[in-house]
C-alpha positions as CSV (number, residue, x, y, z in Angstrom):
1,M,12.5,47.0,175.7
2,M,16.3,46.8,176.0
3,S,18.2,49.8,177.4
4,I,20.7,51.7,175.4
5,V,24.2,52.6,176.8
6,A,26.4,55.1,174.9
7,I,30.2,55.3,175.2
8,V,31.3,58.9,174.7
9,G,34.5,60.9,175.1
10,R,37.2,62.7,173.1
11,P,39.3,60.9,170.5
12,N,42.0,58.3,171.5
13,V,40.8,57.5,175.0
14,G,40.1,53.8,174.2
15,K,36.3,53.8,173.6
16,S,36.4,51.3,170.8
17,T,38.7,48.9,172.7
18,F,36.3,49.1,175.6
19,F,33.3,48.5,173.3
20,N,35.0,45.4,171.8
21,R,35.6,44.0,175.2
22,L,32.0,44.5,176.3
23,I,30.5,42.8,173.2
24,Q,33.2,40.2,173.2
25,R,34.1,40.5,169.5
26,R,36.5,42.8,167.6
27,E,34.1,44.9,165.7
28,A,35.0,48.5,166.1
29,I,38.2,49.7,164.5
30,V,40.9,50.5,166.9
31,D,43.7,52.7,165.7
32,A,46.0,55.4,167.1
33,V,44.9,57.9,164.5
34,S,42.5,60.5,165.9
35,G,38.9,60.2,164.7
36,V,39.2,56.7,163.2
37,T,35.7,55.7,164.6
38,R,33.7,57.7,162.1
39,D,31.0,55.1,161.5
40,R,29.0,54.2,164.5
41,H,29.1,50.7,165.9
42,Y,26.3,48.9,167.7
43,G,26.4,45.8,169.8
44,K,24.6,43.8,172.4
45,S,26.0,43.1,175.9
46,D,24.8,41.7,179.2
47,W,25.9,41.8,182.8
48,N,24.5,40.0,185.8
49,G,21.6,38.7,183.6
50,K,20.7,42.2,182.3
51,E,21.0,42.8,178.6
52,F,21.6,46.2,177.0
53,S,22.4,47.7,173.6
54,L,25.8,49.4,173.3
55,I,26.8,52.3,171.1
56,D,30.4,53.2,170.3
57,T,30.3,56.9,169.4
58,G,33.1,58.9,167.7
59,G,35.5,61.1,169.6
60,Y,33.9,64.4,170.5
61,V,35.9,67.5,169.4
62,K,34.2,70.8,170.1
63,G,34.7,73.5,167.5
64,S,36.7,71.5,165.1
65,D,37.0,72.6,161.4
66,D,37.3,68.9,160.3
67,I,34.0,68.1,158.5
68,F,34.1,64.5,159.8
69,E,34.6,65.6,163.4
70,A,31.8,68.0,163.0
71,E,29.5,65.1,161.9
72,I,30.8,62.9,164.8
73,D,29.9,65.7,167.3
74,K,26.3,65.7,166.0
75,Q,26.1,61.9,166.4
76,V,27.5,62.0,169.9
77,E,24.9,64.6,170.9
78,L,22.2,62.3,169.4
79,A,23.5,59.3,171.3
80,I,23.4,61.2,174.5
81,D,19.9,62.3,173.8
82,E,18.7,58.7,173.1
83,A,20.7,56.7,175.6
84,D,19.4,55.5,179.0
85,A,22.9,55.7,180.5
86,I,26.3,57.1,179.4
87,I,29.8,55.8,179.9
88,F,32.1,58.9,179.8
89,M,35.6,57.7,179.0
90,V,38.7,59.7,179.7
91,D,42.5,58.9,179.6
92,V,44.6,59.0,182.8
93,E,47.8,59.5,180.7
94,S,46.5,62.8,179.3
95,G,44.9,64.0,182.4
96,V,41.9,66.4,182.4
97,T,41.9,68.2,179.0
98,G,39.8,71.1,177.7
99,M,37.9,68.7,175.5
100,D,37.1,66.5,178.5
101,Q,35.6,69.6,180.2
102,E,33.5,70.4,177.1
103,V,32.1,66.8,177.1
104,A,31.4,67.0,180.8
105,K,29.4,70.2,180.3
106,L,27.4,68.5,177.6
107,L,26.7,65.4,179.7
108,R,25.7,67.3,182.8
109,R,22.9,69.0,180.8
110,S,21.6,65.6,179.7
111,K,20.4,64.6,183.2
112,K,21.2,61.0,182.4
113,P,23.1,58.6,184.7
114,I,26.8,59.3,183.9
115,F,29.6,56.8,184.7
116,L,33.1,58.3,184.4
117,A,35.5,55.6,183.2
118,I,39.2,56.6,183.7
119,N,41.0,54.4,181.2
120,K,44.6,53.1,181.2
121,V,44.8,52.9,185.0
122,D,46.7,49.6,184.7
123,G,49.0,50.0,187.6
124,A,49.1,51.3,191.2
125,S,51.2,54.3,190.2
126,R,48.4,55.7,188.1
127,V,45.7,55.5,190.8
128,N,46.8,58.8,192.4
129,A,46.9,60.4,188.9
130,A,43.3,59.5,188.4
131,L,42.2,61.6,191.4
132,E,42.3,64.8,189.3
133,F,39.2,63.6,187.4
134,Y,37.0,64.3,190.4
135,S,37.3,68.0,189.2
136,L,34.8,67.0,186.4
137,G,32.1,66.7,189.1
138,F,30.7,63.2,188.5
139,E,29.6,61.0,191.4
140,H,30.3,57.6,189.7
141,Q,34.1,57.3,188.9
142,Y,35.9,54.1,188.0
143,N,39.5,53.3,187.3
144,L,39.9,50.7,184.6
145,S,42.0,49.4,181.7
146,S,40.1,48.6,178.5
147,I,43.1,46.6,177.3
148,N,43.2,44.0,180.1
149,G,39.7,44.5,181.5
150,S,40.6,45.4,185.1
151,G,38.0,47.5,186.9
152,T,35.3,46.8,184.3
153,G,33.3,44.6,186.6
154,D,32.7,47.4,189.2
155,L,31.6,49.8,186.5
156,L,29.1,47.3,185.0
157,D,27.7,46.3,188.4
158,D,26.6,49.9,189.0
159,L,25.7,50.5,185.4
160,V,23.1,47.8,185.1
161,K,21.5,48.9,188.5
162,A,20.9,52.3,186.9
163,L,19.2,51.0,183.8
164,P,15.4,51.0,183.6
165,D,13.7,47.7,184.1
166,T,12.9,45.8,180.9
167,E,9.3,45.9,179.9
168,E,7.8,42.4,180.0
169,R,6.1,41.3,176.8
170,D,2.6,39.9,177.2
171,D,2.4,36.5,175.5
172,S,-1.1,37.4,174.3
173,E,0.1,40.4,172.3
174,L,-0.2,40.3,168.6
175,P,3.0,39.7,166.5
176,R,5.0,42.9,166.1
177,F,6.6,43.7,162.7
178,A,9.0,46.7,162.8
179,V,9.5,48.7,159.6
180,V,13.0,50.0,159.7
181,G,15.6,51.4,157.3
182,R,17.3,54.6,156.2
183,P,15.4,58.0,155.9
184,N,13.5,58.4,152.7
185,A,13.6,54.7,151.9
186,G,9.8,54.6,151.8
187,K,8.9,53.2,155.2
188,S,6.0,55.5,155.9
189,S,4.7,55.2,152.4
190,F,4.8,51.4,152.8
191,I,2.7,51.5,155.9
192,N,0.2,54.0,154.4
193,A,-0.2,51.8,151.3
194,L,-0.9,48.8,153.5
195,I,-3.4,50.4,155.8
196,G,-5.1,52.3,153.0
197,E,-4.9,55.7,154.6
198,D,-2.3,58.5,155.0
199,R,-1.7,57.9,158.7
200,Y,2.0,59.1,158.4
201,I,3.2,62.3,156.9
202,V,5.2,61.6,153.7
203,T,7.4,64.2,152.1
204,D,10.7,64.4,150.2
205,I,12.4,65.8,153.3
206,A,14.1,63.2,155.4
207,G,12.8,63.2,159.0
208,T,12.4,61.1,162.1
209,T,9.9,60.3,164.8
210,R,10.5,60.6,168.5
211,D,8.6,57.4,169.4
212,S,7.9,54.2,167.5
213,I,4.2,54.1,166.6
214,D,2.2,51.0,166.5
215,T,-0.5,50.4,163.9
216,K,-2.8,47.4,164.1
217,Y,-3.2,45.6,160.8
218,N,-6.2,43.4,160.3
219,R,-6.8,42.6,156.6
220,F,-6.8,39.6,154.3
221,G,-6.7,37.2,157.2
222,F,-3.6,38.7,158.8
223,E,-3.5,40.4,162.2
224,F,-0.4,42.0,163.7
225,N,1.1,45.3,164.9
226,L,3.2,47.3,162.6
227,V,5.9,49.3,164.4
228,D,6.9,52.4,162.4
229,T,10.1,54.4,162.9
230,A,9.7,56.7,160.0
231,G,7.3,59.6,160.9
232,I,8.2,63.3,160.7
233,R,9.1,65.2,163.9
234,K,8.3,68.9,164.4
235,K,10.8,70.9,162.3
236,S,12.5,72.4,165.3
237,K,13.2,69.0,166.7
238,V,14.7,67.4,163.6
239,K,18.4,66.8,164.0
240,E,20.8,67.1,161.0
241,D,22.3,63.7,161.1
242,L,19.3,61.6,160.3
243,E,21.2,58.6,159.1
244,F,22.5,58.1,162.6
245,Y,19.2,58.9,164.2
246,S,17.4,56.3,162.0
247,V,19.7,53.6,163.4
248,M,19.1,54.8,166.9
249,R,15.3,54.5,166.3
250,S,15.9,51.1,164.7
251,V,17.7,49.9,167.8
252,R,14.6,50.6,169.9
253,A,12.2,49.1,167.4
254,I,14.3,45.9,166.8
255,E,14.5,45.1,170.5
256,H,10.7,45.2,170.8
257,C,9.6,43.3,167.7
258,D,9.4,39.7,166.3
259,V,10.2,40.4,162.7
260,I,11.9,43.4,161.1
261,I,10.9,44.6,157.6
262,L,14.0,46.2,156.3
263,V,13.1,48.7,153.6
264,F,15.9,50.2,151.5
265,D,16.0,52.4,148.4
266,A,17.0,50.2,145.4
267,T,18.2,53.3,143.5
268,R,20.7,54.0,146.3
269,G,21.8,50.4,147.0
270,F,22.2,48.1,149.9
271,D,24.9,50.2,151.7
272,G,26.7,50.1,155.0
273,Q,24.0,51.8,156.9
274,V,21.4,49.3,155.8
275,E,23.8,46.5,156.6
276,N,24.2,47.9,160.1
277,I,20.5,47.5,160.7
278,F,20.4,44.1,159.2
279,W,23.2,42.7,161.5
280,L,21.7,44.4,164.5
281,A,18.5,42.4,163.8
282,Q,20.4,39.2,163.2
283,R,22.4,39.5,166.5
284,N,19.1,40.0,168.3
285,N,17.6,36.8,166.7
286,K,14.8,38.6,165.0
287,G,13.0,37.4,161.8
288,I,14.1,39.5,158.8
289,V,12.5,40.4,155.5
290,I,14.4,42.6,153.1
291,L,12.3,44.9,150.8
292,A,14.0,46.6,147.8
293,N,11.7,49.6,147.4
294,K,11.5,51.9,144.3
295,W,12.3,49.0,142.0
296,D,10.2,50.7,139.3
297,L,12.8,53.6,139.3
298,V,15.8,51.4,138.7
299,E,17.0,52.1,135.2
300,D,18.4,49.7,132.6
301,K,16.6,46.6,134.0
302,D,16.5,43.4,132.1
303,T,15.3,39.8,132.7
304,S,18.2,39.0,134.9
305,S,18.3,42.3,136.9
306,V,16.3,40.9,139.9
307,K,18.5,37.8,140.1
308,D,21.7,39.8,139.8
309,Y,20.6,42.3,142.5
310,E,19.5,39.6,144.8
311,K,22.9,37.8,144.4
312,Y,24.6,41.1,145.3
313,I,22.6,41.5,148.4
314,R,23.3,38.0,149.6
315,Q,27.0,38.6,149.1
316,Q,26.7,41.5,151.4
317,I,24.9,39.5,154.2
318,E,27.0,36.4,154.1
319,P,27.0,34.0,155.9
320,F,23.4,34.5,156.9
321,V,21.9,34.3,153.4
322,D,18.7,32.4,154.0
323,V,16.7,35.6,154.1
324,P,13.7,36.5,151.8
325,I,14.2,39.5,149.5
326,V,11.1,41.1,147.9
327,F,11.4,43.7,145.2
328,I,8.6,46.3,145.6
329,S,7.3,49.7,144.6
330,V,5.3,51.4,147.3
331,L,4.3,54.1,144.7
332,T,2.6,51.6,142.4
333,K,1.8,49.1,145.2
334,Q,3.7,46.5,143.3
335,R,4.2,43.4,145.5
336,I,3.5,45.1,148.8
337,Y,1.0,42.4,149.9
338,K,3.6,39.8,148.9
339,A,5.9,41.5,151.3
340,I,3.4,41.2,154.2
341,E,2.7,37.5,153.3
342,T,6.5,36.9,153.5
343,A,6.8,38.6,156.8
344,V,4.0,36.4,158.2
345,E,5.8,33.3,156.9
346,V,9.0,34.4,158.6
347,Y,7.1,35.0,161.9
348,N,5.7,31.5,161.7
349,N,9.2,30.1,160.9
350,R,10.6,31.9,164.0
351,S,7.8,30.5,166.2
352,K,8.2,27.0,164.8
353,K,8.6,24.1,167.3
354,I,9.9,20.8,166.1
355,K,9.2,17.6,168.1
356,T,12.3,16.1,169.6
357,S,11.5,12.7,168.0
358,E,11.2,14.2,164.6
359,L,14.4,16.3,165.0
360,N,16.4,13.3,166.0
361,E,14.9,11.2,163.3
362,V,16.1,13.7,160.7
363,M,19.4,15.0,162.1
364,L,21.0,11.9,163.6
365,P,21.4,10.0,160.3
366,I,22.9,13.1,158.7
367,I,25.3,13.4,161.6
368,Q,26.2,9.7,161.4
369,N,27.0,10.0,157.7
370,Y,28.9,13.3,158.2
371,P,30.3,13.3,161.7
372,P,32.5,16.2,163.1
373,P,36.2,15.9,162.0
374,A,38.5,14.3,164.5
375,Y,40.5,16.7,166.6
376,K,43.8,15.6,168.1
377,A,42.9,12.0,167.3
378,K,39.7,12.3,169.3
379,Y,36.2,11.7,167.8
380,V,33.1,13.6,168.7
381,K,30.0,11.5,169.1
382,I,26.7,13.3,168.9
383,K,23.9,11.2,170.5
384,F,20.9,13.4,170.9
385,C,19.4,16.8,170.0
386,M,16.5,18.9,171.0
387,Q,15.0,22.4,170.4
388,L,15.2,24.7,173.4
389,P,12.1,26.6,174.7
390,T,13.3,30.0,173.5
391,P,11.3,32.7,171.5
392,Y,13.5,32.0,168.5
393,P,14.9,28.8,167.0
394,S,17.8,27.4,169.2
395,F,19.0,23.8,169.4
396,V,21.3,21.9,171.6
397,F,23.3,18.8,170.5
398,F,24.6,16.6,173.2
399,C,27.9,14.9,172.7
400,N,31.0,13.6,174.4
401,L,33.5,16.3,173.5
402,P,31.6,19.6,172.7
403,Q,34.8,21.6,172.9
404,Y,36.1,20.0,169.7
405,V,33.2,21.0,167.6
406,K,34.3,24.0,165.4
407,D,32.5,26.7,163.6
408,P,32.5,25.1,160.1
409,Y,30.7,22.0,161.5
410,K,28.2,24.2,163.3
411,R,27.4,26.0,160.0
412,F,27.0,22.5,158.4
413,I,24.4,21.6,161.1
414,E,22.7,24.9,160.7
415,N,22.4,24.4,156.9
416,K,21.0,20.9,157.3
417,L,18.4,22.3,159.8
418,R,17.4,24.9,157.2
419,E,17.2,22.4,154.4
420,N,14.9,20.1,156.4
421,F,12.7,22.4,158.4
422,D,12.5,25.8,156.6
423,F,13.8,28.5,158.8
424,N,13.9,31.1,156.0
425,G,14.4,34.6,157.3
426,V,15.3,33.5,160.9
427,P,18.7,33.3,162.6
428,I,19.3,29.9,164.3
429,T,21.4,29.4,167.5
430,I,23.2,26.1,167.9
431,Y,24.8,24.8,171.1
432,F,26.9,21.7,171.7
433,R,26.8,20.4,175.3
434,K,28.3,17.5,177.1
435,K,25.8,14.7,177.7
């Protein structure tokens, strides 16, 4: 299972910029206004061959009257509780502040590996100024600049050494389907309905479970493990910010499954929190099935309601729209077995292996009729393609000038693969390499 690394600190120390650098895309909002990172951001990074999940938390402000900052503080505390290692970011321009000292106290209680990242040390004149941060009492201290990346390598070298070893999956294991989503979407009720017993506590009070729980499912010719993230913890252990905690649980479950079954409450809509979980699964190349639960409670339905709602969901998940969407009601057991059939189909699609001869037979004529556009008067010639031996569908196309193949043409190739080989519900990775 992949490790989780949380980036914490007070506002305006450069956490989001550092997060964007590590995941190599501009995803977190970066702004000079304090507290702009109010929604959490999740990404995947790797260093020296070791992958880990990364969480960009909001700025921690102890004792603030701002309702948003109070919620951010809860989420920071949850991230600290759930992470395997923590990057504590401070700002050399401001020096050690009272808020830095509050965060340091919080982190020392966690007993987790802490890596103190002193940001904005982008010149020799600031190295001496960074020495005062030794007063915070952390062994691992690194001078860096999140803007230009200097010093990042030393931090990551030590960080990945401190992360727990990844659990190796046994190839003989049953397929693993993770049931994920927001609190009160009906995840536990869905599993209870499938297995025919009340294995999980179901109430109207939103709650979370400390550990993902596996349930073996062996009915109607299907056999797999259901990974649930939706049980109830002891009341004294339940944190207030359950939306954030549900995503933290989903991070763990997604990393250790083959297909995610994303359950959301159709009466609440396919909102940003649900999208967060969807894109997390997509970036991790997991099979995805979307279940719109409580469809029986949606009012003012007509003959086109399903079609219109499905169109709305696909607009939210563009450009990865080749995903099955099943409208269910756990309460009435409407289409819950259809949901499982669909999840099995997606698993089979994710495991599909296409013979090299068949792949070339289908794709090369398409490429010949619709070659990549010329770039700087140079023409790309694709001669051969094959599927790579990865756990999810990935393909390599060999050509003379791979650097001139742009994203629109990659999407064209992906669409043709989907049209001809049925990868419904599964992300596809495509590489162009020099022959």
